[in-house]
């Protein structure tokens, strides 16, 4: 276990903070350009408003998408390798059981779930693990859409090219839904924002690391 | 003194627009050189940093990555007749009614560049070569896809027959509708790359590229030029109709 100054948990190591913001930047580029690409041949009976897309036209959007993908993947690999190697992921996300998730979900819906910096409650753990899984899946399905011939075995896992397109879309939808919840919670508990930038907890929010969430 | 000041003030006002222009030019030049500093590589003097330049360079980088990923022996998935998309969509930079009508009796396929035997080819000449069929998925850069059946001459057989330089980088295509495109030599020699003369067992209709189109199931649809009237082999990057607008050149599948 890492030793931390008592009462001042440092929940976000530097690499986690850096990769978080690089990921936020890359995600905005990928989602914004992806929406413009979607509009060129919509899967469903709607289009994304042009003003919230990136790239101007299909060719521009594709250039953004296939440039930002390198940033997204490289950054994601740094995060995952660090998280697995340092034990950060293990410590932050596990253990999580169906029962704890149920209990914390009920508590959250009754507005009785405390947000404790440095320790994630079961709802947070499930959401974060879920969005990490979506991140991996959106990259894999994206690879299948990009190279359905060279990576045809990967594409066949998603049901071929058209299947991979659908999976890619729904992963995006899941990530966007996560971002909405994530940002809403930051607005509800604004003291969580600064630690993700500086790595330090505001004094008013500092709690002993051992204290269990209520 | 006072008079001179007044005179000067008047003159300044007169030339104010010019000064503003000079200022703007200086500002621009400073901005550009600052940009050039941050660019570090690949900047010719004066053009400096631009986001578009970074994107263009990334697109070229992706050309290289895709060439490295490309396997000359990996085949595009093939499908049963029952999977063929009906009707197969028409797609071009013009409406279907504007598709060029090529006259079979006067048609001749021109060859140029690094090709030993540049004698022109007729449709009958092409039909006399070995033919192959494929039912593959055509994937458009826009995202949609459709399965079709094409038959024609495997392109590697044609390239060997005319003595094309196998070590050349590019094979380019010019079309009757003024469309043009180009592909890399390894893709040109891929076993599924064919000079298609038939669509769904019938002579290629006008809307799908009569009398001959390139069928490349390992590349996006816009890399499958229709109504081809000239094929050339070169080491000089030939670009393409959409490629020159910003679509990725390699665009492999």
XYZ file of C-alpha atoms in Angstrom:
467
model
C 0.000 0.000 0.000
C 1.131 3.498 -0.747
C 1.580 5.666 2.296
C -0.336 8.897 2.222
C -0.345 11.872 4.567
C -3.115 11.236 7.068
C -6.340 12.981 6.189
C -5.044 14.094 2.802
C -5.763 11.324 0.351
C -4.164 11.832 -3.027
C -6.626 9.936 -5.162
C -5.242 10.776 -8.573
C -1.587 10.077 -9.376
C 0.033 12.391 -11.921
C -0.142 9.868 -14.784
C -3.844 9.324 -14.119
C -4.492 13.077 -14.166
C -2.477 13.608 -17.352
C -4.061 10.714 -19.209
C -7.505 11.802 -17.989
C -7.227 15.215 -19.643
C -5.500 13.977 -22.795
C -8.276 11.397 -23.041
C -10.923 14.095 -22.572
C -9.357 16.100 -25.429
C -8.990 13.061 -27.728
C -12.538 11.890 -26.922
C -14.006 15.273 -27.870
C -12.161 15.105 -31.219
C -13.140 11.481 -31.842
C -16.802 11.934 -30.907
C -17.195 15.261 -32.743
C -15.595 13.961 -35.939
C -17.358 10.613 -35.547
C -20.718 12.390 -35.530
C -19.844 14.102 -38.831
C -18.830 10.737 -40.311
C -22.091 9.211 -39.031
C -24.033 11.991 -40.785
C -22.584 10.986 -44.169
C -24.570 7.751 -43.960
C -26.770 7.670 -40.841
C -27.469 4.284 -39.278
C -30.707 5.537 -37.741
C -33.407 8.047 -38.496
C -31.525 11.049 -37.114
C -28.437 13.141 -37.727
C -26.187 15.072 -35.390
C -26.552 18.856 -35.633
C -23.793 20.053 -37.935
C -22.727 22.753 -35.464
C -21.618 20.221 -32.844
C -19.592 18.112 -35.275
C -15.905 18.449 -36.125
C -14.275 18.479 -39.557
C -16.656 20.560 -41.678
C -17.158 17.886 -44.350
C -16.742 14.118 -44.460
C -13.123 14.271 -45.674
C -12.173 16.713 -42.926
C -13.941 14.673 -40.261
C -12.148 11.504 -41.411
C -8.801 13.313 -41.196
C -9.565 14.389 -37.615
C -10.846 10.927 -36.678
C -7.818 9.056 -38.048
C -5.382 11.563 -36.535
C -6.947 11.723 -33.061
C -7.258 7.929 -32.901
C -3.495 7.682 -32.401
C -3.662 10.081 -29.478
C -6.636 8.233 -27.976
C -5.033 4.797 -28.289
C -1.508 5.812 -27.223
C -2.898 7.671 -24.211
C -5.232 4.805 -23.331
C -2.343 2.336 -23.458
C -0.238 4.528 -21.155
C -3.145 4.650 -18.695
C -3.897 0.929 -18.836
C -0.275 -0.204 -18.631
C 0.372 2.153 -15.723
C -2.882 1.203 -14.016
C -2.236 -2.516 -14.247
C 1.499 -2.350 -13.504
C 1.258 -0.007 -10.512
C -1.797 -1.660 -9.036
C -3.704 1.635 -9.293
C -6.568 0.042 -11.206
C -6.767 -2.827 -8.754
C -6.814 -0.526 -5.744
C -9.260 1.994 -7.177
C -11.757 -0.294 -8.920
C -11.747 -3.541 -6.901
C -13.328 -5.212 -5.129
C -16.794 -4.624 -6.427
C -19.622 -7.101 -5.914
C -23.162 -7.201 -7.269
C -24.405 -6.726 -3.688
C -22.276 -3.647 -3.039
C -23.370 -2.229 -6.390
C -27.031 -2.839 -5.508
C -26.684 -1.356 -2.010
C -24.829 1.715 -3.264
C -27.243 2.179 -6.169
C -30.192 2.221 -3.765
C -28.318 4.637 -1.509
C -27.446 6.863 -4.483
C -31.045 6.974 -5.705
C -32.096 8.010 -2.189
C -29.361 10.680 -2.192
C -27.723 8.924 0.752
C -24.508 7.894 -0.982
C -21.512 9.947 0.100
C -18.850 10.929 -2.427
C -15.611 10.288 -0.638
C -12.413 11.401 -2.350
C -9.848 8.694 -2.609
C -12.258 5.809 -2.402
C -14.835 4.968 -4.993
C -18.226 3.629 -4.010
C -19.558 0.602 -5.865
C -21.610 2.712 -8.295
C -18.527 4.671 -9.278
C -16.476 1.498 -9.632
C -19.046 -0.070 -11.944
C -19.379 3.125 -14.009
C -15.622 3.584 -14.351
C -14.981 -0.080 -15.155
C -17.886 0.064 -17.583
C -16.568 3.094 -19.444
C -13.094 1.551 -19.548
C -14.593 -1.558 -21.139
C -16.491 0.652 -23.605
C -13.217 2.431 -24.391
C -11.544 -0.861 -25.267
C -14.584 -1.983 -27.250
C -14.918 1.288 -29.177
C -11.284 0.965 -30.281
C -11.628 -2.701 -31.280
C -14.880 -2.136 -33.177
C -13.315 0.968 -34.749
C -10.386 -1.134 -35.961
C -12.878 -3.570 -37.479
C -14.718 -0.748 -39.285
C -11.407 0.733 -40.485
C -9.897 -2.565 -41.698
C -12.735 -5.081 -42.219
C -10.611 -7.024 -44.714
C -7.172 -7.024 -43.084
C -8.753 -7.595 -39.651
C -11.642 -9.757 -40.900
C -11.406 -12.138 -37.945
C -11.839 -9.226 -35.549
C -14.688 -7.897 -37.709
C -16.390 -11.305 -37.672
C -16.445 -11.151 -33.851
C -18.716 -8.105 -34.247
C -20.808 -9.779 -36.949
C -18.846 -8.376 -39.893
C -18.422 -4.823 -41.141
C -22.027 -3.691 -40.602
C -22.112 -5.311 -37.154
C -18.887 -3.548 -36.187
C -20.423 -0.241 -37.322
C -23.358 -0.796 -34.960
C -21.115 -1.824 -32.046
C -18.925 1.233 -32.700
C -21.996 3.476 -32.630
C -23.422 2.009 -29.410
C -20.036 2.192 -27.666
C -19.952 5.884 -28.575
C -23.505 6.289 -27.255
C -22.510 4.586 -23.982
C -19.431 6.778 -23.598
C -21.462 9.925 -24.281
C -24.035 8.791 -21.681
C -21.192 8.256 -19.213
C -19.823 11.744 -19.941
C -23.231 13.263 -19.177
C -23.462 11.455 -15.808
C -19.804 12.190 -15.065
C -20.157 15.922 -15.743
C -23.466 16.094 -13.865
C -21.803 14.570 -10.805
C -18.870 16.982 -11.029
C -21.411 19.809 -11.064
C -23.140 18.276 -8.012
C -19.848 17.739 -6.165
C -17.556 20.453 -7.585
C -14.810 19.719 -5.038
C -13.941 16.642 -7.124
C -12.729 18.774 -10.024
C -9.621 20.336 -8.462
C -8.024 17.029 -7.372
C -8.208 15.805 -10.974
C -6.139 18.867 -11.942
C -3.755 19.340 -9.014
C -3.842 15.908 -7.424
C -4.549 17.468 -4.025
C -7.802 17.340 -2.143
C -9.368 20.578 -0.978
C -9.033 20.683 2.837
C -12.803 20.812 3.344
C -13.208 17.564 1.473
C -10.271 15.738 3.018
C -11.207 12.576 4.776
C -9.136 9.824 6.265
C -8.524 7.234 3.616
C -9.786 4.453 5.848
C -13.184 5.952 6.419
C -15.831 3.929 4.686
C -18.396 5.655 2.514
C -21.630 6.163 4.400
C 7.001 73.235 -34.447
C 3.289 73.312 -33.989
C 2.701 73.590 -37.670
C 4.964 70.653 -38.396
C 3.113 68.537 -35.801
C -0.174 69.392 -37.345
C 1.143 68.561 -40.752
C 2.484 65.274 -39.475
C -0.827 64.427 -37.811
C -2.686 65.014 -41.021
C -0.222 62.864 -42.926
C -0.542 60.070 -40.404
C -4.306 60.065 -40.758
C -3.946 59.906 -44.504
C -1.737 56.894 -44.402
C -3.535 55.143 -41.537
C -4.934 52.336 -43.724
C -1.469 51.611 -45.059
C -0.002 51.478 -41.548
C -2.746 49.142 -40.507
C -1.888 46.906 -43.422
C 1.799 46.891 -42.531
C 0.930 46.079 -38.938
C -1.267 43.253 -40.056
C 1.453 41.908 -42.307
C 4.004 42.069 -39.481
C 1.561 40.337 -37.160
C 0.979 37.620 -39.706
C 4.668 37.104 -40.314
C 5.366 36.911 -36.583
C 2.523 34.476 -36.190
C 3.887 32.352 -38.991
C 7.442 32.255 -37.677
C 6.165 31.383 -34.223
C 4.187 28.636 -35.827
C 7.248 27.469 -37.740
C 9.155 27.227 -34.464
C 6.555 25.019 -32.863
C 6.316 22.861 -35.972
C 9.899 21.580 -35.671
C 9.745 19.410 -38.764
C 8.348 19.491 -42.243
C 7.761 23.212 -42.620
C 8.839 25.018 -45.743
C 9.619 28.645 -44.952
C 6.659 30.962 -45.035
C 3.875 28.418 -44.741
C 4.461 27.656 -41.072
C 2.183 25.808 -38.719
C -1.369 24.977 -39.524
C -3.754 22.399 -38.148
C -4.534 21.369 -41.731
C -0.873 20.618 -42.301
C -0.760 18.370 -39.237
C -3.873 16.554 -40.470
C -2.366 16.150 -43.968
C 0.817 14.737 -42.457
C -1.192 12.347 -40.279
C -3.064 11.200 -43.392
C 0.277 10.471 -45.123
C 1.441 8.630 -42.010
C -1.761 6.586 -42.144
C -0.984 5.735 -45.808
C 2.242 4.139 -44.574
C 0.558 2.348 -41.674
C -2.076 0.883 -44.000
C 0.569 -0.243 -46.505
C 2.298 -2.034 -43.600
C -0.976 -3.619 -42.430
C -1.903 -4.714 -45.977
C -1.321 -8.399 -46.615
C -1.046 -9.435 -50.281
C -2.522 -12.831 -49.409
C -5.365 -11.820 -47.074
C -8.590 -12.105 -49.045
C -11.675 -9.963 -48.633
C -14.609 -12.033 -47.307
C -16.810 -13.446 -50.072
C -20.558 -14.045 -49.906
C -23.212 -16.320 -51.418
C -25.393 -15.097 -54.306
C -28.267 -14.732 -51.856
C -26.373 -11.995 -50.002
C -26.148 -9.685 -53.041
C -27.652 -6.250 -52.392
C -30.587 -5.467 -54.679
C -30.776 -2.918 -56.070
C -27.083 -2.159 -55.866
C -26.688 1.580 -55.132
C -25.433 4.010 -57.759
C -22.782 6.392 -56.467
C -20.717 9.070 -58.205
C -19.985 12.793 -57.995
C -22.871 13.325 -60.451
C -26.432 12.064 -60.900
C -27.097 8.660 -62.454
C -28.484 10.258 -65.626
C -25.131 11.996 -66.173
C -23.102 8.772 -66.265
C -20.953 8.751 -69.436
C -22.110 6.530 -72.286
C -19.016 4.911 -73.772
C -19.293 3.540 -77.317
C -18.098 -0.049 -77.468
C -17.029 0.148 -81.110
C -14.778 3.160 -80.563
C -13.623 2.315 -77.053
C -9.949 1.731 -76.610
C -8.089 1.398 -73.336
C -4.944 3.495 -73.448
C -1.784 2.442 -71.596
C 1.039 4.759 -70.598
C 3.952 5.154 -68.211
C 6.214 2.321 -67.103
C 4.557 -0.339 -69.272
C 6.484 -2.295 -71.916
C 3.652 -2.986 -74.370
C 1.462 0.113 -74.625
C -0.764 -1.037 -77.449
C -4.393 0.005 -76.750
C -6.937 -2.638 -75.707
C -10.516 -3.219 -76.861
C -13.288 -4.815 -74.804
C -12.935 -7.976 -76.911
C -9.197 -8.091 -76.138
C -9.972 -7.892 -72.417
C -12.632 -10.594 -72.686
C -10.086 -12.894 -74.336
C -7.980 -12.903 -71.134
C -8.748 -15.287 -68.211
C -11.844 -14.166 -66.280
C -12.718 -14.453 -62.610
C -15.832 -13.746 -60.523
C -16.210 -12.460 -57.017
C -19.070 -11.642 -54.669
C -17.641 -9.089 -52.265
C -18.651 -6.152 -50.111
C -18.249 -2.685 -51.558
C -17.624 -0.315 -48.640
C -18.179 3.381 -49.240
C -16.099 6.045 -47.503
C -19.463 7.411 -46.291
C -19.995 4.272 -44.207
C -22.655 2.333 -46.122
C -21.827 -0.944 -47.783
C -23.376 -3.197 -50.422
C -22.586 -6.677 -51.723
C -22.224 -7.156 -55.452
C -20.940 -9.649 -58.007
C -18.229 -8.565 -60.421
C -16.400 -10.558 -63.083
C -13.425 -9.706 -65.231
C -9.693 -9.953 -65.703
C -7.515 -10.413 -62.626
C -5.457 -7.217 -62.728
C -2.144 -8.956 -61.978
C -2.611 -11.093 -65.120
C -3.222 -7.960 -67.169
C -0.237 -6.149 -65.663
C 2.022 -9.118 -66.428
C 0.648 -9.406 -69.967
C 1.446 -5.765 -70.828
C 4.802 -5.820 -69.037
C 4.061 -3.288 -66.324
C 7.018 -2.372 -64.106
C 6.319 -4.357 -60.920
C 8.730 -2.221 -58.945
C 6.887 0.998 -59.748
C 4.959 2.536 -56.854
C 1.646 3.505 -58.378
C -0.955 2.442 -60.882
C -3.154 5.319 -62.031
C -6.537 5.382 -63.763
C -8.227 7.980 -65.952
C -11.936 7.695 -66.628
C -14.455 8.756 -69.281
C -16.235 10.932 -66.692
C -12.980 12.793 -65.887
C -12.724 10.916 -62.615
C -9.235 9.711 -61.783
C -7.611 7.715 -59.019
C -4.542 5.654 -58.210
C -3.534 2.683 -56.080
C -0.316 1.149 -54.781
C 1.366 -1.662 -56.743
C 0.911 -4.364 -54.038
C -2.860 -3.736 -54.039
C -2.896 -3.697 -57.848
C -1.370 -7.188 -57.781
C -3.726 -8.539 -55.079
C -5.541 -11.666 -56.343
C -8.988 -10.072 -55.884
C -8.194 -6.864 -57.770
C -9.905 -7.223 -61.160
C -10.681 -5.219 -64.290
C -14.423 -5.858 -64.071
C -16.374 -6.225 -67.313
C -19.540 -7.776 -65.852
C -21.827 -6.950 -62.979
C -24.195 -9.669 -61.725
C -23.313 -11.901 -64.736
C -24.330 -9.247 -67.264
C -22.258 -6.733 -69.182
C -21.394 -3.853 -66.845
C -24.279 -1.357 -67.149
C -23.576 2.338 -67.732
C -24.388 3.256 -64.130
C -21.821 0.788 -62.754
C -19.008 1.805 -65.082
C -19.393 0.453 -68.644
C -17.276 -0.801 -70.320
C -14.761 -1.518 -67.567
C -14.179 -0.619 -63.944
C -11.563 -1.507 -61.388
C -12.889 -3.731 -58.628
C -10.677 -3.607 -55.511
C -12.398 -5.227 -52.518
C -9.411 -4.323 -50.311
C -10.071 -0.612 -50.732
C -12.959 1.811 -50.202
C -15.457 2.355 -53.007
C -14.015 5.595 -54.340
C -10.769 3.705 -55.104
C -12.786 1.588 -57.598
C -12.851 3.894 -60.660
C -15.476 3.302 -63.365
C -15.450 3.879 -67.162
C -11.645 3.498 -67.237
C -10.102 4.784 -70.489
C -6.436 4.916 -69.493
C -4.155 2.975 -67.131
C -0.668 4.205 -66.312
C 2.189 2.998 -64.123
C 4.387 5.565 -62.419
C 6.609 6.436 -59.491
C 5.193 9.962 -59.287
C 2.274 10.256 -56.874
C -0.784 10.586 -59.121
C -3.392 11.526 -56.465
C -7.056 11.231 -57.335
C -10.336 13.101 -57.692
C -11.362 12.738 -54.043
C -7.848 12.150 -52.727
C -6.883 15.650 -53.876
C -9.821 17.028 -51.847
C -8.606 15.336 -48.676
C -9.799 11.740 -48.612
C -7.022 9.470 -47.403
C -5.064 8.229 -50.447
C -4.470 4.621 -49.368
C -8.031 4.059 -48.059
C -7.572 0.329 -47.571
C -10.222 -1.916 -46.078
